[in-house]
Amino acid sequence: MSAATATTATTAATATAAGDLRADGRIPLRAHVRHTSALVRRNLLWIRQDPESMFDAVLFPIVFTLLFVYVFGGSIGQSLGGGQEAYVQYIVPGLMAMMGMNMAQGVGTGFNQDFNTGVMDRFRSLPIGRGSVLFAKISVEMMRMLIATAILMVVGVLVGFDITDWPGLFAAVGLSAVFGSALMWVFLTLGVVMKNAQSVQAMGFLVLMPLQFGSSIFAPPQSMPGWLQNFTEYNPLSSLADAARGLMVGGPVAQDLWMTLAWSVGITAVMAPVAIHKFRTKT
Amino acid sequence: MSVGCRWSCRWDVGGLSAGVATVVGMTRNDKTSGSAVSVRGLVKHYGETKALDGVDLEVREGTVMGVLGPNGAGKTTLVRILSTLLTPTAGHATVAGYDVVRQPRQLRRVIGLTGQYASVDEKLPGWENLYLIGRLLDLPRKEARARADELLERFSLTEAARRPAATYSGGMRRRLDLAASMIGRPAVLYLDEPTTGLDPRTRNEVWDEVKRLVGDGVTVLLTTQYMEEAEQLASELTVVDRGKVIASGGIEQLKARVGGRTLRIRPADPLRLRPLAEALDALGITGLASTTVDTERGAVLVPVLSDEQLTAVVGAVTAHGITLSSLTTELPSLDEVFLSLTGHRASAPQDAAPAETPEEVVAA
């Protein structure tokens, strides 16, 4: 074996691959952006390859809006002192609040799939920042969330929702995204720990379902039994839904807004280190 | 026992004997001596489980090092540490001069990894998989495109370029995985059980590809459970069991030590089976095993250690005027390798730690 040829091969390899290599191996910001956009392209190609994966984003707002407005709208609307029309004003901001959670769930499930297929090993053995994979996934899920939100608003308007406050509407979308980003750490942890994507989804459903229905998202808590009212009062999803409601249709906002932001910060502070730790030590 | 002593003295257990260690000592000081991968006393514990328990390994530039061992021997743990996916509990390892713990970013630029489970994105077409890796390796768009085309061509995947990898056959997927590992023209390529779960024909395809890569001067660290695969691809071999190196050396030397090859000789006339066996017995060849008769398949099995012995066998057959219908050589299986190196069978796949350290290894 000629040592000379081998050395030449190594030198050539280093020269080709070392485009942006700094002496300390740190990755420049431009490279981070490039890696993230390459990975965004990957996640977008997933959608092109498998358009059904967009179904949930498209169908969720349509099905939920129609279901709640036409099935429960009449009766719940009465307790709001109106009818179905009153309930439309109530439920659309509530559903808006849920968009962020769907995004969080999407990021967690997507991560889980990458781990299970071994693709994550490949990414982690490449000279890229480990955050690139995460940022790419978040970007695509955010995009999915915005599409779902747009559809929700269209369906909402069709069934009679009045958009009175555009800046408030955008603020509500933003708030939902902020809260969703905090919950994302919970789902990322699940995504790293759980064995498959179905479990992540099932687990997310088990956790979110009681939180969602035991909140003011779908119905005003006044008619609930006392113990449940106490629960809804401290449920962050209630604060989020009420804040979104205040922003979109008017009413008190400040306290719920601060509560939501506080919860977001709290969940992130606790769960982000856990998720990052689990990710780092994943074998 | 002169042969046995020679090899057991030289390649004895627990890694490297004094004679070899001197050589290693020299290479460690001399950076230009061409060690692509250098592993010293590598340890990885998971709680009580010792996945790696002090592994030493040296892969020279441009060579193929086979790491042979059963499931749970620590092969994958080793590869994962060398690809910066895991951090070792103790010990040192460098790849192309970069430390796995202190210089992971630089190290990732010079390695290619093909995992035990093909790590391509199944939802993406083959071409997109390669383009993505090219971009992640900082190739400009145009170059990433050209490289993807070139590698698909090279690995005979051009026709399937636009199809999602999920539709590929097992062999195609491994080839795509290999292509993905080659995008950055790595100096060191890890192949972690590249053919596990493939049928024999597909296995040969993958072997051919690996041989071509080696021909290009890539240094390869190959893990495998198959002696045959190691023999096909590797020039040097490290045998691991329960996180420890139990033997290492040139593949020919190790093969000789474990009893070389077994000749399977079938006489054309089944009635001559007995006389053939007696004639060969009379030669007095002393391999690790003795000559045996496989009556069911009508063949005599003769273990031979050297080419001279093989020639003697053929000579004896001719001298007795026995017509043969076939004569094949077989390699010892992993089990036989382990049996002869350690005196115990390859340990079964186990998640629990080896409670008792394999002291019989040291005794062997």
XYZ file of C-alpha atoms in Angstrom:
647
model
C 0.000 0.000 0.000
C 1.561 3.214 -1.082
C 1.450 5.765 1.659
C 1.891 8.513 -0.896
C -1.395 7.812 -2.701
C -3.289 7.544 0.537
C -1.959 10.863 1.746
C -2.858 12.518 -1.522
C -6.387 11.181 -1.260
C -6.745 12.560 2.256
C -5.436 15.956 1.277
C -7.812 16.118 -1.666
C -10.716 15.130 0.536
C -9.960 17.767 3.120
C -9.570 20.406 0.459
C -12.931 19.644 -1.136
C -15.004 19.340 1.965
C -13.461 22.200 3.868
C -15.223 24.995 2.019
C -16.275 26.958 5.071
C -14.064 25.332 7.628
C -12.682 27.665 10.202
C -9.631 26.692 12.176
C -11.685 25.923 15.266
C -14.325 24.153 13.200
C -17.064 26.595 14.176
C -19.833 26.990 11.646
C -20.329 30.519 10.297
C -23.812 32.045 10.366
C -24.093 31.971 6.582
C -23.513 28.241 6.612
C -26.168 27.815 9.306
C -28.670 29.616 7.097
C -27.693 27.492 4.110
C -28.010 24.238 6.075
C -31.368 25.243 7.481
C -32.725 26.169 4.073
C -31.497 22.890 2.589
C -33.391 21.093 5.348
C -36.487 23.253 4.824
C -36.404 22.143 1.216
C -36.277 18.555 2.454
C -39.334 19.019 4.646
C -41.213 20.739 1.836
C -40.376 17.855 -0.469
C -41.985 15.553 2.081
C -45.223 17.421 1.553
C -44.891 17.191 -2.211
C -44.169 13.482 -1.972
C -46.984 12.901 0.454
C -49.686 15.570 0.009
C -51.965 13.764 2.469
C -49.704 15.037 5.217
C -51.299 18.446 4.603
C -54.794 17.051 5.169
C -54.761 17.676 8.903
C -53.735 21.282 8.405
C -56.493 21.781 5.847
C -59.256 19.671 7.338
C -58.796 20.413 11.040
C -60.038 24.018 10.885
C -62.870 23.135 8.511
C -64.144 20.101 10.424
C -63.784 21.622 13.877
C -65.386 24.912 12.944
C -68.377 23.306 11.229
C -68.754 20.652 13.921
C -68.725 22.997 16.857
C -70.692 25.794 15.272
C -73.481 23.626 13.862
C -73.645 20.799 16.425
C -73.007 22.578 19.725
C -73.262 26.190 18.604
C -76.972 26.622 19.190
C -77.108 25.337 22.749
C -73.794 26.740 23.976
C -74.646 30.032 22.280
C -77.749 30.338 24.471
C -75.676 30.322 27.622
C -73.633 33.119 26.074
C -76.826 35.088 25.805
C -77.071 34.751 22.051
C -77.335 31.820 19.750
C -75.234 30.239 17.113
C -73.961 33.665 16.025
C -72.712 34.400 19.511
C -70.956 31.031 19.615
C -69.140 31.682 16.322
C -67.530 34.725 17.937
C -66.586 32.506 20.867
C -65.239 29.379 19.163
C -63.171 30.829 16.303
C -60.635 32.514 18.647
C -60.644 29.308 20.693
C -59.713 27.209 17.673
C -57.108 29.801 16.766
C -55.510 29.152 20.143
C -55.210 25.471 19.280
C -53.205 26.062 16.099
C -49.949 26.492 17.980
C -50.442 23.177 19.734
C -50.892 21.376 16.451
C -47.651 22.898 15.274
C -45.866 21.711 18.411
C -47.198 18.217 17.889
C -46.051 18.227 14.261
C -42.482 19.122 15.232
C -42.366 16.355 17.844
C -43.706 13.674 15.520
C -41.415 14.737 12.680
C -38.379 14.540 14.947
C -39.394 11.120 16.132
C -39.585 9.876 12.543
C -36.120 11.187 11.806
C -34.691 9.389 14.806
C -36.387 6.125 13.970
C -35.281 6.004 10.363
C -31.621 6.645 11.154
C -31.648 9.901 9.172
C -30.873 11.800 12.356
C -27.663 9.796 12.771
C -26.593 10.901 9.349
C -27.378 14.554 10.111
C -25.603 14.376 13.441
C -22.491 12.954 11.816
C -22.381 15.866 9.348
C -20.589 19.127 10.084
C -23.798 21.090 10.626
C -25.213 22.826 13.646
C -27.583 20.536 15.471
C -30.117 23.355 15.676
C -30.429 23.469 11.864
C -32.572 20.345 11.781
C -34.840 21.786 14.461
C -35.139 25.246 12.905
C -35.993 23.736 9.544
C -38.713 21.608 11.065
C -40.138 24.562 12.999
C -40.165 26.746 9.881
C -42.136 24.192 7.920
C -44.568 23.522 10.766
C -45.047 27.286 11.207
C -45.902 27.488 7.551
C -48.381 24.670 7.963
C -49.850 26.492 10.954
C -50.264 29.711 8.978
C -52.051 27.859 6.203
C -54.354 26.194 8.727
C -54.986 29.565 10.378
C -55.847 31.171 7.049
C -58.295 28.361 6.324
C -59.804 28.721 9.790
C -60.372 32.413 9.224
C -61.965 31.825 5.812
C -64.304 29.149 7.195
C -64.945 31.314 10.262
C -65.974 34.288 8.145
C -68.170 32.027 5.993
C -70.083 30.845 9.063
C -70.460 34.393 10.307
C -67.344 35.432 12.219
C -66.792 39.202 12.273
C -63.218 40.289 11.936
C -63.357 43.558 13.856
C -59.737 43.955 14.799
C -57.036 42.981 12.259
C -54.024 43.870 14.444
C -55.677 41.923 17.251
C -56.122 38.972 14.919
C -52.442 38.928 14.035
C -51.503 39.334 17.674
C -53.652 36.294 18.488
C -51.911 34.241 15.786
C -48.576 35.335 17.209
C -49.603 34.464 20.752
C -50.764 31.033 19.657
C -47.397 30.505 17.956
C -45.502 31.646 21.058
C -47.401 29.257 23.284
C -47.029 26.506 20.664
C -43.268 27.048 20.606
C -43.162 26.488 24.350
C -45.240 23.313 24.077
C -42.943 22.243 21.261
C -40.243 21.418 23.820
C -42.646 19.024 25.483
C -43.333 17.309 22.178
C -39.661 17.316 21.238
C -38.937 15.480 24.474
C -41.689 13.009 23.647
C -40.346 12.750 20.109
C -36.878 11.846 21.336
C -38.039 9.497 24.093
C -40.944 7.680 22.437
C -40.465 4.624 20.257
C -42.584 5.695 17.312
C -44.527 8.561 15.828
C -47.870 6.984 16.682
C -46.976 6.945 20.370
C -45.967 10.586 20.198
C -49.312 11.421 18.664
C -51.249 9.227 21.090
C -49.367 10.617 24.072
C -49.892 14.164 22.855
C -53.570 13.454 22.438
C -53.836 11.997 25.950
C -52.179 15.058 27.477
C -53.777 17.723 25.321
C -57.300 16.343 25.168
C -58.242 16.910 28.851
C -56.363 20.204 28.824
C -58.264 21.360 25.763
C -61.708 20.319 26.882
C -61.100 21.300 30.483
C -60.544 24.865 29.369
C -62.488 27.789 28.033
C -61.607 26.909 24.422
C -64.890 25.270 23.472
C -67.367 26.396 26.105
C -67.545 29.009 28.845
C -66.614 27.390 32.168
C -69.432 29.074 34.150
C -71.731 26.068 33.702
C -69.046 23.557 34.736
C -68.919 22.002 38.244
C -66.840 23.874 40.792
C -63.777 21.629 40.788
C -63.568 21.789 37.006
C -63.962 25.565 37.066
C -60.964 25.729 39.387
C -59.028 23.587 36.951
C -59.984 25.673 33.924
C -59.040 28.811 35.757
C -55.433 27.669 36.119
C -55.308 25.862 32.784
C -52.921 27.773 30.501
C -55.093 26.888 27.528
C -57.918 28.929 29.085
C -55.671 31.940 29.414
C -54.523 31.470 25.846
C -58.061 31.095 24.494
C -59.354 34.053 26.510
C -56.424 36.205 25.444
C -57.048 35.291 21.796
C -60.723 36.102 22.281
C -59.937 39.450 23.832
C -57.540 40.292 21.020
C -59.883 39.224 18.217
C -63.344 40.275 19.397
C -62.579 42.699 22.212
C -62.778 42.460 25.963
C -60.194 42.272 28.741
C -56.845 41.025 27.491
C -54.013 42.042 29.759
C -54.226 39.447 32.513
C -54.729 36.465 30.203
C -52.028 37.720 27.901
C -49.514 37.909 30.729
C -50.598 34.560 32.089
C -50.074 32.957 28.668
C -46.675 34.537 28.252
C -45.689 33.498 31.775
C -46.757 29.922 31.093
C -44.812 29.945 27.810
C -41.669 31.132 29.550
C -42.172 28.644 32.381
C -42.744 25.635 30.129
C -39.756 26.597 27.986
C -37.510 27.089 31.024
C -38.352 23.642 32.341
C -38.730 21.612 29.168
C -36.134 23.091 26.784
C -33.175 21.877 28.889
C -34.839 18.473 29.250
C -35.407 18.191 25.502
C -31.878 19.336 24.670
C -30.416 16.946 27.222
C -32.433 14.027 25.849
C -31.426 14.951 22.323
C -27.726 15.128 23.232
C -27.686 11.845 25.093
C -29.845 9.950 22.607
C -27.851 6.961 21.485
C 2.822 -26.325 18.001
C 5.357 -24.021 16.466
C 2.770 -22.332 14.278
C 0.302 -21.979 17.108
C 2.892 -20.481 19.399
C 4.093 -18.070 16.789
C 0.675 -16.587 16.297
C -0.629 -16.849 19.775
C 2.513 -15.177 21.051
C 2.308 -12.432 18.508
C -1.413 -11.846 18.320
C -2.268 -12.682 21.783
C -5.348 -11.668 23.587
C -6.212 -8.502 25.321
C -5.051 -6.411 22.419
C -1.448 -6.068 21.494
C 1.512 -7.919 22.839
C 4.737 -6.224 23.829
C 6.326 -6.647 20.413
C 3.543 -4.880 18.593
C 3.130 -2.242 21.257
C 6.634 -0.991 20.523
C 5.689 -0.426 16.916
C 2.522 1.339 17.988
C 4.497 3.539 20.325
C 6.489 4.738 17.385
C 3.498 5.507 15.216
C 1.860 7.505 17.948
C 4.781 9.905 18.079
C 5.213 10.085 14.359
C 2.214 11.930 12.908
C 3.126 11.318 9.306
C 3.237 7.556 9.631
C -0.301 7.353 8.258
C -2.669 6.235 10.970
C -6.135 7.219 9.814
C -7.913 5.989 12.921
C -6.240 5.614 16.264
C -8.100 4.306 19.289
C -6.557 4.016 22.757
C -8.180 2.377 25.736
C -11.673 3.378 24.641
C -14.340 2.751 27.268
C -18.077 3.294 27.093
C -20.303 2.382 29.992
C -24.066 2.552 30.145
C -24.616 2.358 33.851
C -23.424 -1.134 34.681
C -23.172 -2.222 31.073
C -19.718 -2.047 29.576
C -20.359 -1.637 25.872
C -16.660 -0.940 25.328
C -14.164 -2.016 27.924
C -10.785 -0.697 26.858
C -10.459 -1.013 23.098
C -7.246 -0.314 21.186
C -7.314 -0.061 17.438
C -5.133 1.317 14.688
C -6.214 1.718 11.075
C -3.536 2.672 8.592
C -4.386 5.101 5.821
C -5.766 3.501 2.703
C -6.455 0.132 4.310
C -9.602 -1.680 5.317
C -9.872 -2.660 8.950
C -12.494 -5.270 9.706
C -14.009 -5.297 13.176
C -15.461 -8.741 13.651
C -17.723 -9.677 16.494
C -21.126 -10.996 17.462
C -24.166 -8.879 18.255
C -23.605 -6.849 21.382
C -19.819 -7.005 21.118
C -19.599 -3.215 21.006
C -18.977 -2.755 17.285
C -21.731 -0.212 16.734
C -20.811 1.654 19.921
C -17.277 1.967 18.571
C -18.472 3.331 15.232
C -20.842 5.761 16.958
C -18.046 7.133 19.113
C -15.782 7.485 16.092
C -18.552 9.404 14.271
C -19.092 11.738 17.268
C -22.598 10.396 17.868
C -21.570 9.189 21.322
C -18.996 10.435 23.766
C -16.706 7.859 25.335
C -16.628 7.286 29.091
C -12.824 7.112 28.968
C -9.982 6.698 26.525
C -8.900 8.547 23.402
C -9.645 8.296 19.743
C -8.516 10.332 16.774
C -9.690 10.176 13.191
C -7.503 11.783 10.521
C -5.703 13.486 13.387
C -8.849 14.989 14.943
C -9.854 14.108 18.472
C -13.375 12.677 18.687
C -14.171 14.610 21.851
C -12.303 17.876 21.405
C -12.610 18.403 17.642
C -15.950 16.871 16.647
C -16.750 19.573 14.088
C -13.527 19.130 12.147
C -13.817 15.391 12.412
C -17.315 15.312 10.907
C -15.888 16.835 7.739
C -13.581 13.956 6.995
C -15.805 10.968 7.723
C -18.570 9.127 5.936
C -20.984 6.931 7.836
C -23.075 4.093 6.514
C -25.102 2.718 9.357
C -26.420 -0.698 10.112
C -29.844 0.524 9.134
C -29.723 2.391 5.867
C -29.924 5.997 6.935
C -31.409 7.660 3.907
C -34.590 9.713 3.913
C -37.082 7.273 2.473
C -39.590 9.946 1.587
C -37.112 11.759 -0.629
C -36.085 10.617 -4.094
C -32.546 9.254 -4.385
C -31.279 12.366 -6.108
C -32.739 14.678 -3.469
C -31.102 12.648 -0.711
C -27.692 13.155 -2.269
C -28.299 16.815 -3.118
C -29.371 17.495 0.466
C -26.189 15.975 1.878
C -24.131 17.905 -0.659
C -25.688 21.178 0.492
C -25.220 20.259 4.135
C -21.561 19.666 3.326
C -21.330 23.222 1.953
C -21.015 22.304 -1.713
C -22.271 25.128 -3.957
C -25.630 24.309 -5.608
C -24.127 23.536 -8.981
C -21.483 21.274 -7.523
C -23.988 19.521 -5.250
C -26.137 18.776 -8.299
C -23.197 17.473 -10.297
C -22.011 15.341 -7.396
C -25.478 13.831 -6.931
C -25.660 12.935 -10.642
C -22.149 11.543 -10.620
C -22.660 9.319 -7.587
C -26.042 8.024 -8.767
C -24.356 7.073 -12.016
C -21.482 5.440 -10.215
C -23.746 3.395 -7.953
C -26.057 2.454 -10.870
C -29.020 4.362 -9.488
C -29.534 6.890 -12.280
C -32.777 5.290 -13.425
C -34.210 5.392 -9.923
C -32.983 8.930 -9.252
C -36.434 10.522 -9.141
C -38.196 7.788 -7.236
C -38.654 7.994 -3.469
C -36.080 5.842 -1.688
C -38.957 4.009 -0.013
C -39.585 2.240 -3.326
C -35.980 0.982 -3.563
C -34.950 -2.602 -3.017
C -32.700 -3.457 -0.068
C -29.587 -3.444 -2.218
C -30.461 -0.147 -3.906
C -31.014 1.445 -0.532
C -27.605 0.331 0.710
C -26.027 1.629 -2.470
C -27.771 4.963 -2.001
C -26.584 5.005 1.593
C -23.032 4.359 0.414
C -23.350 7.102 -2.195
C -24.575 9.498 0.501
C -21.520 8.668 2.603
C -19.245 9.430 -0.320
C -20.591 12.915 -1.156
C -17.983 14.739 0.891
C -15.115 12.572 -0.386
C -14.404 11.341 3.121
C -10.915 10.304 4.104
C -12.337 7.665 6.430
C -15.479 5.675 5.749
C -17.307 3.691 8.415
C -19.365 0.763 7.241
C -21.395 -0.569 10.117
C -22.551 -4.055 9.100
C -23.149 -2.957 5.517
C -24.682 -6.226 4.343
C -26.606 -7.462 7.371
C -30.026 -8.586 6.193
C -29.167 -8.649 2.483
C -29.502 -11.687 0.261
C -26.261 -13.181 -1.117
C -26.559 -11.588 -4.553
C -27.163 -8.123 -3.145
C -24.376 -8.668 -0.658
C -21.997 -9.253 -3.549
C -23.151 -6.019 -5.179
C -22.358 -4.072 -2.037
C -19.004 -5.796 -1.689
C -18.105 -4.842 -5.236
C -18.920 -1.205 -4.514
C -16.864 -1.226 -1.342
C -13.913 -2.761 -3.178
C -14.078 0.007 -5.766
C -14.057 2.638 -3.044
C -11.055 1.022 -1.423
C -9.383 1.035 -4.823
C -9.773 4.820 -4.759
C -7.737 5.021 -1.571
C -10.469 5.516 1.008
C -9.666 4.226 4.478
C -12.447 1.967 5.658
C -13.490 0.763 9.082
C -15.861 -2.124 8.534
C -17.840 -3.880 11.216
C -19.278 -7.274 10.459
C -20.515 -10.504 11.931
C -19.307 -12.528 8.981
C -15.834 -13.938 8.597
C -16.510 -14.188 4.886
C -17.232 -10.476 4.613
C -14.101 -9.608 6.549
C -12.083 -11.871 4.285
C -13.591 -10.319 1.154
C -13.002 -6.716 2.126
C -10.544 -6.294 4.967
C -6.793 -6.589 5.025
C -6.589 -6.416 8.784
C -8.920 -7.671 11.411
C -9.783 -6.852 14.991
C -11.925 -9.414 16.745
C -14.059 -8.009 19.546
C -16.234 -9.663 22.119
C -18.061 -8.117 25.063
C -16.423 -4.753 24.570
C -12.878 -6.105 24.411
C -10.419 -6.808 21.652
C -9.661 -10.493 21.793
C -7.384 -10.673 18.778
C -6.037 -8.472 16.047
C -3.719 -8.738 13.119
C -3.459 -9.364 9.426
C -6.385 -11.335 8.124
C -4.227 -14.154 6.728
C -2.447 -14.537 10.027
C -5.643 -14.641 12.021
C -7.155 -17.070 9.590
C -4.159 -19.329 9.945
C -4.485 -19.057 13.680
C -8.121 -20.078 13.724
C -7.505 -23.051 11.510
C -7.339 -21.606 8.036
C -9.785 -23.102 5.599
C -11.791 -26.223 5.415
C -11.690 -28.227 2.194
C -14.960 -29.865 1.233
C -14.138 -32.696 -1.159
C -16.823 -34.713 -2.939
C -15.863 -37.855 -4.841
C -17.832 -38.447 -8.029
C -18.584 -41.982 -6.837
C -20.173 -41.898 -3.355
C -18.774 -45.373 -2.662
C -15.255 -43.955 -2.671
C -16.084 -41.642 0.225
C -14.603 -43.981 2.852
C -11.383 -44.788 0.935
C -10.934 -41.068 0.267
C -11.304 -40.233 3.925
C -8.796 -42.921 4.889
C -6.292 -41.733 2.290
C -6.558 -38.170 3.577
C -6.358 -39.269 7.185
C -3.145 -41.052 6.323
C -1.635 -37.691 5.319
C -1.665 -36.769 8.978
C -2.645 -33.166 8.516
C -3.156 -31.555 11.888
C -5.377 -28.564 11.584
C -7.375 -27.362 14.539
C -9.994 -29.967 13.764
C -9.502 -33.422 12.338
C -10.713 -34.790 9.032
C -14.418 -35.608 9.148
C -16.831 -37.338 6.813
C -20.147 -35.737 5.925
C -21.983 -38.852 4.741
C -25.239 -37.029 4.222
C -23.771 -34.813 1.523
C -21.158 -37.318 0.446
C -18.129 -35.161 1.224
C -14.943 -35.271 3.235
C -14.047 -32.177 5.250
C -10.345 -31.471 5.709
C -9.166 -28.466 7.672
C -5.930 -27.096 6.245
C -3.621 -24.405 7.563
C -1.382 -23.766 4.593
C -1.150 -23.891 0.834
C 1.322 -26.755 1.178
C -1.250 -28.812 3.017
C -3.847 -28.037 0.381
C -1.439 -29.181 -2.323
C -0.690 -32.350 -0.371
C -4.396 -33.125 -0.183
C -4.838 -32.689 -3.903
C -1.747 -34.847 -4.475
C -3.159 -37.645 -2.327
C -6.456 -37.565 -4.201
C -4.641 -37.860 -7.512
C -2.342 -40.613 -6.222
C -5.342 -42.721 -5.259
C -6.980 -42.138 -8.625
C -10.186 -40.774 -7.138
C -12.368 -38.714 -9.462
C -13.869 -35.677 -7.789
C -17.173 -33.983 -8.524
C -16.291 -30.905 -6.491
C -13.652 -29.385 -4.253
C -14.498 -26.206 -2.396
C -12.844 -24.261 0.361
C -14.877 -22.878 3.224
C -13.962 -20.199 5.697
C -14.397 -20.751 9.378
C -17.627 -19.239 10.650
C -17.683 -16.515 13.277
C -18.536 -19.190 15.801
C -15.486 -21.246 14.899
C -13.292 -18.170 14.973
C -14.483 -17.408 18.463
C -14.193 -20.939 19.617
C -10.598 -21.198 18.527
C -9.586 -17.707 19.697
C -11.301 -17.680 23.048
C -12.303 -21.189 23.841
C -15.924 -20.101 24.168
C -18.686 -19.553 21.670
C -19.512 -16.068 20.486
C -21.595 -14.560 23.242
C -25.265 -14.340 22.498
C -26.753 -10.902 21.916
C -27.176 -9.492 25.370
C -28.336 -6.188 26.703
C -27.157 -6.925 30.209
C -23.563 -6.321 31.139
C -21.229 -9.242 31.130
C -21.337 -9.690 34.884
C -18.144 -11.687 34.918
C -15.260 -10.333 32.905
C -14.227 -12.773 30.224
C -11.134 -13.944 32.099
C -11.022 -17.131 30.053
C -10.032 -14.842 27.190
C -6.868 -13.887 29.003
C -6.211 -17.495 29.831
C -6.595 -18.640 26.237
